[in-house]
Amino acid sequence: MSSRGSNLNRPKAVTSVDVAAESGVSQATVTRAYSSPHLVSDKTQAKVFEAADRLGYVPNAIARSLKSQRTDIIGAVVPAQGEYWQGFLTATSQQLVAKGKQLLLFSFVSTDEVDEVLAAIRQYRLDGLILASANIEQPQILRTAQTGLPIVAFNQPAASGVVPSVSVDNKAGSQALAEHLVFQGARTVLFVGGMSHTSTDQLRYRGAAQALGGNGVACPYMEAGSYTYDAGFKAAGQIIEMQDRPDAVMVASDEIAFGVIDGLRLGGLDVPNDIMVTGFDGLPQASWAGYDLTTLVQSTPVLVEQTIRLLIESDSGPAERIAESPADLVVSGTLRLGRTTNNFERNDLKTG
Amino acid sequence: MSSRGSNLNRPKAVTSVDVAAESGVSQATVTRAYSSPHLVSDKTQAKVFEAADRLGYVPNAIARSLKSQRTDIIGAVVPAQGEYWQGFLTATSQQLVAKGKQLLLFSFVSTDEVDEVLAAIRQYRLDGLILASANIEQPQILRTAQTGLPIVAFNQPAASGVVPSVSVDNKAGSQALAEHLVFQGARTVLFVGGMSHTSTDQLRYRGAAQALGGNGVACPYMEAGSYTYDAGFKAAGQIIEMQDRPDAVMVASDEIAFGVIDGLRLGGLDVPNDIMVTGFDGLPQASWAGYDLTTLVQSTPVLVEQTIRLLIESDSGPAERIAESPADLVVSGTLRLGRTTNNFERNDLKTG
DNA sequence: GTGAAAGCGCTAACAT
DNA sequence: ATGTTAGCGCTTTCAC
């Protein structure tokens, strides 16, 4: 065995006691210099910081958390797959750091892993948890919520019965988009969903069906099977085979829509001249020239902001149960030109 | 029911002392039942777990960390932008959870934020840190490493002088790809890099230039400016303007390559018949029918595995300084057909 | 404004 | 196999 200490070969940690000794004040004063500077004279604070600098002292967040019962860490449970989630993760991480909080990330592939993850989470006494997937089941959520851990569901409107939830206004967005399709002259529209049992799917379909029905346009539903490119690609194969091919396909998500477009084009159809396609989400790729997809752009930073607010406010007082944010309709190349209106303008999705 | 009434939401925390009282054993035995079950009789353990269940007890990881000086948390600093990073994050999160560890995520947009983030990190006494970006500067890395925090650089080969580093074998991959281009009949090749000062760019270019030079093919370098779609799209504009348009464009990353392809096609060129394009990374979108990009596929899970191994082993003994993993050449639709060899086969990038 | 002292909940000797 | 005890590093009364 090595003669060294049992576990880590790190340099011995510098603690507030060391800084106290070095600067000739008490340990309590060192702590105060950091966490309650207003209780310490400027001179003392300077003395402490100098000593800390000399010694390389950094306050220990673990010890602070043990005492204060706050970790300043927010957890997020996010699906491993899906083009959508990157934007969520970076927005969340950024906004939390700006608030002096950190993000503990858990990703899962299959729903089975969620239980395991939720158990691991409980040990860490997080300040809050964001559940960002339609694939987490309500009993799981409920059980976790009962431990007293503040939870907010993200883009999972169905969870709002159990925990506060933040999501884009799926139905209103879908309605606006459907109305625009009618305006563009679509007389037959097919809705391609991801998984029919999710609330996201249902709301988006309902919005479409309602708006279309009001205009005397039928809206059959086709299930792609998952929210993936491949599912959309396969769905396109079925669309091509259809007897009465629709004028337009409303797809439940951008990622599925990319697959639909590629599948249709590979099948020899011209998008948008033979058939129009729309998406939902506003992924960065939607504005890529190869797709130039008409879609509903979610403002992820805004949604995340609301999520964090709900999470933090849930410490004090009754929170709203559900917050819905509008999606912006962005009309692009996947709609036929020549019938546009200036109610809708082409926005840039990327700032660069 | 729902009116818990009071303001503070968390039920008073159940501790090992409570469980001890409930089960009639000492507090230490409760702890042992969880962390060293072999030191406890089966009967006692059962008794403890029952009591814990009744009370809803979960061990407190914060308190454990304070005592044990291990948090079981690994940090990762990752750029906010870039299609590449989602795969890294999910692989890392997954593999860590499988090892009973957690992932604390930090993302940054501009380099200025890195210092702030590194400071925040130090407070958390992480067990290790993965720096996954070419944009973190060596002095910063060095300073952080000197605090005793084990660090591994991910896909940032230049950092290997300072901390252990794991990356794909950029040069060898690029060479193999360049040789294949020559085999396909390319006589003039343009290399489009992201940012010329990064080691990733340099290695990928060097590999290409060397292989091409050995075959008497020149390889000028063009800098896109960033590793983004937009940068590639703009580069395509310049390529179209060129007097002697190259047979093929080797692009430093898939994401840039998507932009190049779209830009070339929008400019009226046929990819691959007018001009061939290759990428590097093996993003999911590379296998989408719209691009079907010939690229070098990094096995992110394997790279992450090595990264984690280095991080954990660095606790005990001298680690390798650098690990390089091969990239798999995947030949797809963005190369001209008719001259293929069965040395290279089309692989499926997606398992679904 | 500063110091002394009592924990936060768990771990790891050291006893028995 | 189990109980006792002394901390881990910080926050927070409570004195002075």
XYZ file of C-alpha atoms (C1' of nucleotides) in Angstrom:
736
model
C 0.000 0.000 0.000
C 1.027 3.511 -0.546
C 2.145 5.316 2.539
C -0.143 8.149 1.679
C -3.546 8.839 3.107
C -6.333 6.468 2.368
C -8.143 8.005 -0.543
C -7.187 10.952 -2.660
C -3.783 12.316 -3.365
C -5.074 15.828 -3.420
C -3.201 18.600 -1.718
C -4.572 18.900 1.800
C -7.664 21.017 1.582
C -7.383 24.569 2.793
C -10.229 25.384 5.158
C -11.610 28.475 6.748
C -9.684 27.526 9.881
C -6.403 27.806 7.998
C -7.407 31.166 6.628
C -8.422 32.281 10.106
C -5.016 31.385 11.471
C -3.221 33.029 8.574
C -5.166 36.247 8.883
C -5.422 36.380 12.655
C -9.198 36.369 12.903
C -11.657 33.755 14.014
C -12.981 31.072 11.725
C -16.457 32.551 11.948
C -15.177 35.828 10.602
C -13.688 34.111 7.600
C -17.048 32.632 6.753
C -18.716 35.980 7.263
C -16.275 37.673 4.955
C -17.630 35.447 2.218
C -21.297 34.907 2.930
C -22.264 38.005 4.900
C -19.760 40.697 3.994
C -21.987 43.376 5.487
C -21.277 41.973 8.923
C -17.542 42.440 8.556
C -15.423 45.572 8.457
C -13.790 46.346 5.144
C -10.384 46.081 6.688
C -11.036 42.635 8.076
C -12.520 41.442 4.836
C -9.468 42.542 2.914
C -7.197 40.824 5.406
C -9.174 37.621 5.081
C -9.258 37.640 1.309
C -5.535 38.244 1.137
C -4.818 35.333 3.401
C -7.255 33.184 1.434
C -5.530 34.104 -1.766
C -2.143 33.271 -0.346
C -3.381 29.871 0.763
C -5.584 29.141 -2.226
C -8.729 28.895 -0.163
C -12.116 28.323 -1.732
C -15.232 27.896 0.400
C -16.530 24.358 0.499
C -19.999 24.159 -0.993
C -20.573 20.704 0.444
C -20.134 21.851 3.987
C -22.227 24.890 3.315
C -25.009 22.727 1.944
C -24.972 20.405 4.895
C -25.533 23.280 7.236
C -27.778 25.445 5.121
C -29.919 22.628 3.725
C -29.573 24.127 0.269
C -27.321 22.734 -2.398
C -27.876 25.351 -5.086
C -28.071 22.440 -7.453
C -30.992 21.825 -9.759
C -31.421 18.460 -11.394
C -32.748 17.778 -14.856
C -33.943 14.487 -16.237
C -33.780 14.557 -20.003
C -34.094 11.943 -22.750
C -30.811 10.948 -24.335
C -32.158 11.133 -27.837
C -33.803 13.895 -29.753
C -32.517 16.936 -31.525
C -34.738 19.077 -29.378
C -32.939 18.710 -26.072
C -29.655 20.362 -26.739
C -31.253 23.782 -26.742
C -32.990 23.023 -23.497
C -29.803 21.877 -21.814
C -27.677 24.806 -22.768
C -30.369 27.324 -21.920
C -30.917 25.709 -18.555
C -27.268 25.432 -17.692
C -26.652 29.035 -18.638
C -29.563 30.495 -16.763
C -28.803 28.518 -13.657
C -25.170 29.537 -13.553
C -26.301 33.138 -13.896
C -28.336 32.595 -10.724
C -25.462 30.972 -8.875
C -26.912 27.529 -9.266
C -25.619 24.400 -10.932
C -27.195 21.787 -13.140
C -27.010 18.097 -12.368
C -27.850 16.211 -15.525
C -29.467 12.827 -15.901
C -30.230 11.375 -19.238
C -32.046 8.180 -19.963
C -32.698 6.078 -22.993
C -35.477 3.852 -21.848
C -38.176 4.575 -19.340
C -36.906 1.783 -17.090
C -33.892 3.860 -16.227
C -35.974 6.658 -14.848
C -36.675 4.941 -11.551
C -33.025 4.281 -10.964
C -32.208 7.863 -11.742
C -34.909 9.261 -9.491
C -33.573 7.165 -6.626
C -30.042 8.452 -7.142
C -31.367 11.965 -7.248
C -33.010 11.804 -3.867
C -29.710 11.326 -2.114
C -28.409 14.632 -3.349
C -30.934 16.910 -1.692
C -31.304 18.985 -4.805
C -33.045 22.317 -4.586
C -35.305 21.341 -7.435
C -35.835 19.009 -10.326
C -36.910 19.524 -13.911
C -38.546 16.570 -15.579
C -38.225 17.101 -19.264
C -39.813 14.256 -21.088
C -43.180 12.934 -22.005
C -41.891 9.500 -21.121
C -41.814 9.866 -17.376
C -44.863 8.339 -15.818
C -47.159 10.124 -13.449
C -46.790 7.709 -10.538
C -43.048 8.211 -10.675
C -43.479 11.939 -10.659
C -45.936 11.808 -7.836
C -43.725 9.625 -5.690
C -40.780 11.926 -6.200
C -42.832 15.013 -5.540
C -44.004 13.555 -2.252
C -40.469 13.582 -0.917
C -40.800 17.334 -0.851
C -38.472 17.915 -3.757
C -39.826 20.807 -5.841
C -40.513 19.543 -9.340
C -41.511 21.210 -12.556
C -42.444 19.301 -15.674
C -41.106 20.719 -18.891
C -43.050 20.329 -22.130
C -45.185 17.674 -20.617
C -48.540 19.352 -20.168
C -50.233 16.195 -18.975
C -48.162 16.301 -15.806
C -49.772 19.529 -14.709
C -52.261 17.592 -12.656
C -49.442 16.386 -10.481
C -46.747 19.057 -10.545
C -46.455 22.520 -12.037
C -45.689 22.343 -15.708
C -44.301 24.640 -18.348
C -44.786 24.125 -22.015
C -45.275 25.806 -25.287
C -48.870 26.496 -26.213
C -49.201 23.423 -28.359
C -52.801 23.816 -29.278
C -52.782 27.493 -30.140
C -49.627 27.066 -32.203
C -51.051 24.189 -34.106
C -54.220 26.109 -34.747
C -52.385 29.089 -36.138
C -50.342 26.875 -38.366
C -53.382 24.984 -39.612
C -55.180 28.204 -40.380
C -52.236 29.348 -42.347
C -52.277 26.127 -44.325
C -55.897 26.695 -45.201
C -55.028 30.195 -46.229
C -52.340 28.757 -48.465
C -54.989 26.735 -50.182
C -54.592 23.325 -48.595
C -57.793 21.335 -48.964
C -56.553 18.015 -47.624
C -54.162 17.832 -44.730
C -52.557 14.836 -43.059
C -51.335 15.098 -39.477
C -48.307 12.954 -38.686
C -47.890 12.485 -34.939
C -45.034 11.015 -32.954
C -46.720 8.895 -30.307
C -50.446 9.261 -30.033
C -50.618 8.753 -26.280
C -48.512 11.787 -25.383
C -50.204 14.993 -24.412
C -47.934 16.894 -26.758
C -49.209 14.871 -29.675
C -52.796 15.167 -28.610
C -52.745 18.916 -28.143
C -50.973 19.547 -31.401
C -53.362 17.320 -33.265
C -56.396 18.736 -31.560
C -55.400 22.278 -32.452
C -54.889 21.297 -36.063
C -58.050 19.258 -36.373
C -60.137 21.995 -34.826
C -58.848 24.755 -37.060
C -59.061 22.619 -40.157
C -62.477 21.245 -39.307
C -63.740 24.779 -38.855
C -62.741 25.384 -42.422
C -64.243 22.209 -43.739
C -60.910 20.510 -44.175
C -60.542 16.946 -42.937
C -57.461 16.004 -40.949
C -56.689 12.314 -40.659
C -54.041 11.260 -38.155
C -51.051 9.047 -38.874
C -48.723 7.858 -36.116
C -45.026 7.856 -36.930
C -44.221 5.814 -33.831
C -41.543 7.957 -32.267
C -40.251 11.495 -32.343
C -37.349 10.657 -34.618
C -36.085 11.306 -38.103
C -36.328 7.637 -38.975
C -39.964 7.465 -37.977
C -40.706 10.408 -40.244
C -38.778 8.865 -43.082
C -40.846 5.714 -42.840
C -44.077 7.685 -42.597
C -43.156 9.382 -45.862
C -43.094 5.979 -47.499
C -46.700 5.450 -46.482
C -47.698 8.895 -47.622
C -46.303 8.243 -51.052
C -48.384 5.085 -51.306
C -51.607 6.849 -50.400
C -54.483 6.883 -52.874
C -55.443 10.467 -52.226
C -52.241 12.174 -51.396
C -52.823 15.226 -49.175
C -51.928 18.760 -50.181
C -50.041 19.228 -46.963
C -48.554 17.256 -44.105
C -48.555 18.758 -40.641
C -45.890 16.987 -38.668
C -45.833 16.938 -34.877
C -42.151 17.825 -34.585
C -39.355 19.226 -36.688
C -37.195 16.165 -36.329
C -39.934 13.904 -37.657
C -40.594 16.475 -40.366
C -37.006 16.303 -41.606
C -37.477 12.593 -42.115
C -40.789 13.149 -43.849
C -39.282 15.704 -46.221
C -36.291 13.545 -47.086
C -38.530 10.541 -47.571
C -40.933 12.407 -49.818
C -38.130 13.878 -51.880
C -36.385 10.544 -52.207
C -39.725 9.209 -53.403
C -39.675 11.729 -56.195
C -42.034 14.316 -54.784
C -41.259 18.000 -54.815
C -41.631 19.712 -51.456
C -43.409 22.131 -51.437
C -44.766 22.110 -54.974
C -46.200 18.603 -54.903
C -46.844 18.564 -51.210
C -46.352 20.981 -48.357
C -44.775 20.045 -45.038
C -44.751 21.819 -41.696
C -43.048 21.075 -38.405
C -43.152 22.116 -34.769
C -40.372 23.176 -32.386
C -38.137 25.491 -34.340
C -34.913 23.525 -34.228
C -31.811 25.199 -35.608
C -31.849 22.797 -38.545
C -35.288 24.008 -39.540
C -33.664 27.145 -40.845
C -30.945 25.288 -42.709
C -31.189 25.799 -46.427
C -31.619 22.087 -47.068
C -34.927 22.058 -45.226
C -36.043 25.641 -44.751
C -38.970 24.284 -42.842
C -42.141 26.121 -41.975
C -42.496 25.539 -38.288
C -43.551 26.847 -34.904
C -40.568 28.175 -33.049
C -40.511 27.631 -29.328
C -38.506 30.135 -27.421
C -36.594 27.684 -25.305
C -34.855 30.347 -23.219
C -38.208 31.819 -22.272
C -39.671 28.443 -21.414
C -36.628 27.613 -19.331
C -36.879 30.933 -17.568
C -40.431 30.195 -16.537
C -39.448 26.731 -15.465
C -36.706 27.986 -13.205
C -38.951 30.648 -11.786
C -41.617 28.122 -10.890
C -39.024 25.880 -9.349
C -37.567 28.547 -7.153
C -40.820 30.188 -6.227
C -42.279 26.890 -5.207
C -40.290 27.348 -2.018
C -42.615 30.098 -0.979
C -46.243 30.074 -1.773
C -48.593 28.387 -4.179
C -47.273 28.226 -7.699
C -49.216 28.346 -10.885
C -49.956 24.863 -12.025
C -49.269 25.410 -15.666
C -47.611 28.006 -17.806
C -48.009 28.014 -21.549
C -45.837 30.040 -23.822
C -46.722 30.989 -27.377
C -44.845 29.540 -30.312
C -43.934 31.765 -33.233
C -45.051 30.705 -36.637
C -42.180 30.929 -39.077
C -43.162 30.482 -42.680
C -40.423 29.160 -44.912
C -39.685 27.269 -48.057
C -41.680 24.183 -47.312
C -44.871 26.039 -48.059
C -45.805 26.883 -51.583
C -45.050 30.491 -52.429
C -47.359 32.907 -54.179
C -50.014 33.097 -51.563
C -48.121 34.606 -48.674
C -49.352 37.316 -46.416
C -47.291 39.785 -44.526
C -48.915 38.793 -41.283
C -46.156 36.286 -41.077
C -42.608 37.109 -41.717
C -39.551 35.032 -42.070
C -37.529 35.307 -38.889
C -33.955 34.386 -38.397
C -33.610 31.483 -36.068
C -29.935 31.930 -35.505
C -28.302 34.985 -34.042
C -24.865 34.349 -35.556
C -55.247 17.098 0.805
C -53.258 19.390 -1.369
C -53.225 22.076 1.277
C -50.119 21.237 3.140
C -50.925 24.634 4.504
C -47.572 25.947 5.507
C -45.053 27.838 3.475
C -42.073 25.534 3.677
C -42.688 22.615 1.483
C -40.168 20.064 2.590
C -41.216 17.602 5.228
C -38.668 17.642 8.026
C -35.782 15.565 6.801
C -35.644 12.011 8.044
C -32.137 11.176 9.238
C -30.318 8.040 10.219
C -30.978 8.966 13.837
C -34.714 8.754 13.254
C -34.322 5.388 11.604
C -32.138 4.222 14.482
C -34.820 5.144 16.991
C -37.562 3.545 14.912
C -35.674 0.299 14.477
C -34.074 0.117 17.911
C -30.445 0.086 16.793
C -27.694 2.661 16.964
C -27.270 5.364 14.370
C -24.001 3.854 13.217
C -25.727 0.600 12.441
C -28.177 2.364 10.202
C -25.336 3.823 8.209
C -23.616 0.460 8.029
C -26.755 -1.223 6.790
C -26.466 1.002 3.736
C -22.774 1.488 3.082
C -21.220 -1.674 4.551
C -23.953 -4.297 4.625
C -21.379 -7.046 5.173
C -20.775 -5.669 8.645
C -24.381 -6.083 9.633
C -26.463 -9.184 10.282
C -29.193 -9.901 7.798
C -31.805 -9.589 10.462
C -30.635 -6.183 11.564
C -30.388 -4.964 8.025
C -33.947 -6.011 7.310
C -35.136 -4.289 10.461
C -33.349 -1.100 9.480
C -34.633 -1.074 5.934
C -38.167 -1.628 7.092
C -37.967 1.266 9.489
C -36.364 3.404 6.799
C -39.155 2.525 4.425
C -41.766 3.369 6.954
C -40.158 6.741 7.565
C -39.160 7.463 3.984
C -35.481 7.686 4.776
C -32.856 8.212 2.095
C -29.178 8.613 2.993
C -27.898 12.142 2.622
C -25.181 12.305 -0.001
C -24.117 15.762 1.102
C -23.283 14.626 4.596
C -21.549 11.569 3.217
C -19.438 13.726 0.940
C -18.424 16.052 3.704
C -17.057 13.184 5.692
C -15.712 10.982 2.933
C -14.211 13.791 0.860
C -15.761 12.280 -2.234
C -18.794 13.702 -3.938
C -19.247 11.065 -6.641
C -19.907 13.984 -8.917
C -17.994 14.598 -12.123
C -18.166 17.980 -13.793
C -18.142 18.699 -17.495
C -17.502 22.008 -19.180
C -19.025 22.018 -22.631
C -19.705 24.682 -25.240
C -23.333 25.681 -25.513
C -23.338 25.522 -29.290
C -22.566 22.749 -31.689
C -24.441 19.733 -32.876
C -21.627 17.537 -31.660
C -22.055 17.882 -27.921
C -25.383 16.282 -27.278
C -23.947 12.847 -27.973
C -21.108 13.527 -25.609
C -23.394 14.664 -22.816
C -25.795 11.792 -22.991
C -23.024 9.215 -23.221
C -21.272 10.779 -20.263
C -24.359 11.050 -18.120
C -25.309 7.474 -18.846
C -21.933 5.981 -18.153
C -21.497 7.938 -14.967
C -24.847 6.931 -13.562
C -23.943 3.325 -14.309
C -20.905 3.834 -12.095
C -22.903 5.451 -9.316
C -21.672 8.905 -10.196
C -23.447 12.046 -11.278
C -22.770 14.647 -13.920
C -22.669 18.344 -13.127
C -22.957 20.284 -16.346
C -21.501 23.659 -17.177
C -21.977 25.184 -20.549
C -20.635 28.421 -21.852
C -21.160 30.533 -24.909
C -18.193 32.819 -24.901
C -14.732 32.142 -23.615
C -15.075 34.903 -21.034
C -17.523 32.802 -19.112
C -15.053 30.011 -18.619
C -13.232 31.626 -15.713
C -16.453 32.254 -13.886
C -17.495 28.677 -14.430
C -14.185 27.265 -13.280
C -14.453 29.305 -10.105
C -17.928 27.989 -9.384
C -16.685 24.487 -9.970
C -13.982 24.672 -7.354
C -16.491 25.142 -4.591
C -18.105 21.823 -5.272
C -15.172 19.555 -4.568
C -15.906 17.445 -7.602
C -14.219 14.100 -8.010
C -13.131 15.050 -11.484
C -13.653 17.401 -14.361
C -13.957 16.901 -18.098
C -13.016 19.870 -20.224
C -14.663 19.370 -23.544
C -13.865 22.305 -25.698
C -11.087 23.668 -27.797
C -11.915 27.071 -26.429
C -10.575 26.650 -22.949
C -7.141 28.124 -22.619
C -4.162 26.290 -21.284
C -3.412 28.672 -18.412
C -6.948 28.212 -17.176
C -6.604 24.467 -17.372
C -3.294 24.547 -15.597
C -4.576 26.721 -12.808
C -7.529 24.471 -12.243
C -5.406 21.345 -12.362
C -3.129 22.776 -9.702
C -5.964 22.782 -7.220
C -5.654 19.020 -7.243
C -8.848 18.444 -9.181
C -8.349 15.559 -11.606
C -8.956 16.826 -15.127
C -9.197 15.166 -18.500
C -9.438 17.095 -21.734
C -11.887 15.730 -24.258
C -11.262 16.157 -27.975
C -8.704 18.797 -27.316
C -5.414 17.102 -28.114
C -3.384 20.238 -27.591
C -4.154 20.097 -23.887
C -2.260 16.851 -23.479
C 0.817 18.758 -22.445
C -1.029 19.946 -19.381
C -3.597 17.297 -18.500
C -4.429 13.843 -19.813
C -6.457 14.039 -22.955
C -8.724 11.780 -24.935
C -9.609 12.339 -28.528
C -10.356 10.700 -31.782
C -7.335 10.012 -33.939
C -7.800 13.111 -36.040
C -4.756 12.741 -38.198
C -5.105 9.072 -39.027
C -8.788 9.505 -39.796
C -8.138 12.417 -42.070
C -5.410 10.495 -43.838
C -7.636 7.523 -44.483
C -10.344 9.772 -45.811
C -7.924 11.671 -48.049
C -6.545 8.458 -49.446
C -10.029 7.340 -50.224
C -10.684 10.584 -52.047
C -7.611 10.021 -54.188
C -8.812 6.523 -54.866
C -12.123 7.998 -55.966
C -10.261 10.025 -58.497
C -10.039 13.415 -56.840
C -7.168 15.411 -58.318
C -7.834 18.716 -56.592
C -9.035 18.877 -53.036
C -9.917 21.851 -50.870
C -9.778 21.561 -47.097
C -12.309 23.694 -45.231
C -11.346 24.120 -41.595
C -13.287 25.557 -38.685
C -10.772 27.666 -36.811
C -7.183 27.302 -37.908
C -5.675 27.759 -34.465
C -7.321 24.717 -32.892
C -5.406 21.504 -32.629
C -8.370 19.628 -34.024
C -8.237 21.679 -37.173
C -4.504 21.380 -37.478
C -4.398 17.620 -37.068
C -7.244 17.032 -39.469
C -5.662 19.271 -42.039
C -2.214 17.822 -41.569
C -3.489 14.298 -42.065
C -5.251 15.321 -45.233
C -2.396 17.359 -46.643
C 0.078 14.609 -45.972
C -1.933 11.858 -47.613
C -2.843 14.026 -50.565
C 0.662 15.379 -50.982
C 1.997 11.845 -51.063
C -0.219 11.294 -54.050
C 0.713 14.474 -55.795
C -2.542 16.193 -54.971
C -2.450 19.734 -53.661
C -4.586 20.672 -50.680
C -5.194 24.334 -50.090
C -6.756 25.376 -46.804
C -9.793 27.610 -46.359
C -10.982 28.763 -42.942
C -14.722 28.772 -42.360
C -14.351 30.790 -39.158
C -16.290 28.626 -36.758
C -17.554 25.097 -36.418
C -21.068 25.959 -37.499
C -23.505 25.353 -40.307
C -23.563 29.022 -41.169
C -19.814 29.176 -41.516
C -19.955 26.255 -43.938
C -22.757 27.837 -45.882
C -20.717 30.981 -46.367
C -17.631 29.002 -47.313
C -19.675 27.340 -50.036
C -20.289 30.758 -51.515
C -16.569 31.286 -51.859
C -16.057 27.858 -53.329
C -18.595 28.536 -56.020
C -16.704 31.691 -56.958
C -13.375 29.919 -57.301
C -11.606 29.912 -60.662
C -10.499 26.306 -60.438
C -13.197 24.617 -58.521
C -11.869 21.549 -56.672
C -13.068 18.001 -57.320
C -13.678 17.515 -53.659
C -14.034 19.451 -50.426
C -12.797 17.904 -47.211
C -14.581 19.664 -44.374
C -13.271 19.678 -40.822
C -16.602 18.789 -39.234
C -19.980 17.412 -40.195
C -21.839 20.476 -39.074
C -19.759 22.743 -41.281
C -20.123 20.197 -44.051
C -23.916 20.381 -43.925
C -23.647 24.088 -44.540
C -21.175 23.556 -47.361
C -23.426 21.027 -49.052
C -26.529 23.191 -48.781
C -24.591 26.200 -50.000
C -23.174 24.366 -52.982
C -26.533 22.923 -53.923
C -28.255 26.260 -53.569
C -25.562 27.603 -55.862
C -26.620 25.115 -58.461
C -23.926 22.513 -58.022
C -24.667 18.818 -57.822
C -23.127 17.082 -54.827
C -21.494 14.659 -55.464
C -21.484 14.725 -59.246
C -20.098 18.219 -59.673
C -18.168 18.221 -56.447
C -17.620 15.754 -53.631
C -17.903 16.674 -49.955
C -16.738 14.855 -46.847
C -17.152 15.559 -43.163
C -15.747 14.501 -39.811
C -17.496 13.419 -36.590
C -20.288 11.129 -37.619
C -23.253 13.097 -36.357
C -26.658 11.455 -36.548
C -27.676 13.858 -39.297
C -24.809 12.661 -41.467
C -26.802 9.534 -42.145
C -29.996 11.402 -42.931
C -31.074 10.917 -46.505
C -30.895 14.636 -47.239
C -27.154 14.665 -46.665
C -25.974 11.070 -46.632
C -22.542 12.417 -45.871
C -19.290 10.552 -46.216
C -17.621 11.104 -42.876
C -15.428 9.767 -40.125
C -17.544 8.418 -37.337
C -16.274 8.951 -33.825
C -17.453 6.429 -31.335
C -18.443 8.855 -28.646
C -19.322 6.181 -26.085
C -15.856 4.678 -26.445
C -14.173 8.047 -26.141
C -16.234 8.854 -23.091
C -15.389 5.505 -21.573
C -11.707 6.242 -21.885
C -12.215 9.705 -20.500
C -13.949 8.438 -17.413
C -11.360 5.743 -16.920
C -8.544 8.266 -17.036
C -10.388 10.516 -14.643
C -10.985 7.832 -12.081
C -7.622 6.164 -12.400
C -5.891 9.469 -11.946
C -6.617 8.985 -8.264
C -4.093 6.223 -8.127
C -1.006 6.206 -10.189
C 0.334 7.899 -13.266
C -2.125 8.052 -16.116
C -1.464 7.971 -19.794
C -1.159 11.474 -21.093
C -3.120 10.965 -24.247
C -5.472 8.395 -25.664
C -6.448 8.437 -29.307
C -9.308 6.440 -30.656
C -9.776 5.526 -34.298
C -12.591 7.011 -36.348
C -14.493 4.804 -38.759
C -14.662 5.911 -42.334
C -18.219 5.707 -43.574
C -18.591 6.194 -47.290
C -21.945 7.531 -48.381
C -23.758 9.443 -51.037
C -21.620 12.537 -51.012
C -18.895 10.671 -52.886
C -19.281 9.830 -56.508
C -20.285 6.223 -57.025
C -18.762 3.837 -59.516
C -15.341 3.650 -58.055
C -15.978 2.077 -54.672
C -13.978 -0.640 -53.052
C -15.164 -3.133 -50.538
C -12.478 -2.064 -48.138
C -14.998 0.443 -47.016
C -18.531 -0.431 -46.351
C -21.539 1.604 -45.563
C -22.279 1.284 -41.884
C -25.453 2.124 -40.144
C -25.029 5.055 -37.860
C -28.230 4.503 -36.033
C -29.232 1.414 -34.183
C -32.964 2.037 -34.301
C -17.698 43.950 14.652
C -15.915 39.824 16.306
C -15.295 35.374 18.901
C -16.909 31.053 21.014
C -19.541 27.119 20.468
C -23.218 24.116 18.930
C -24.585 21.562 15.406
C -25.974 19.911 9.936
C -26.001 14.001 8.894
C -22.866 10.893 8.010
C -18.303 7.969 8.379
C -14.673 5.574 10.551
C -11.882 4.503 14.193
C -12.121 2.447 18.489
C -14.447 -0.189 21.907
C -17.193 -3.989 23.562
C -22.064 -7.766 15.166
C -23.058 -3.579 17.280
C -22.512 0.730 20.131
C -19.700 4.997 21.233
C -17.364 8.879 19.860
C -14.914 12.257 17.340
C -14.917 14.875 13.639
C -15.676 16.565 8.008
C -16.077 22.497 7.057
C -19.313 25.539 7.342
C -23.443 28.531 9.317
C -25.532 30.585 12.941
C -27.061 31.878 17.442
C -25.356 33.996 21.432
C -22.232 36.625 24.041
C -18.946 40.335 24.517
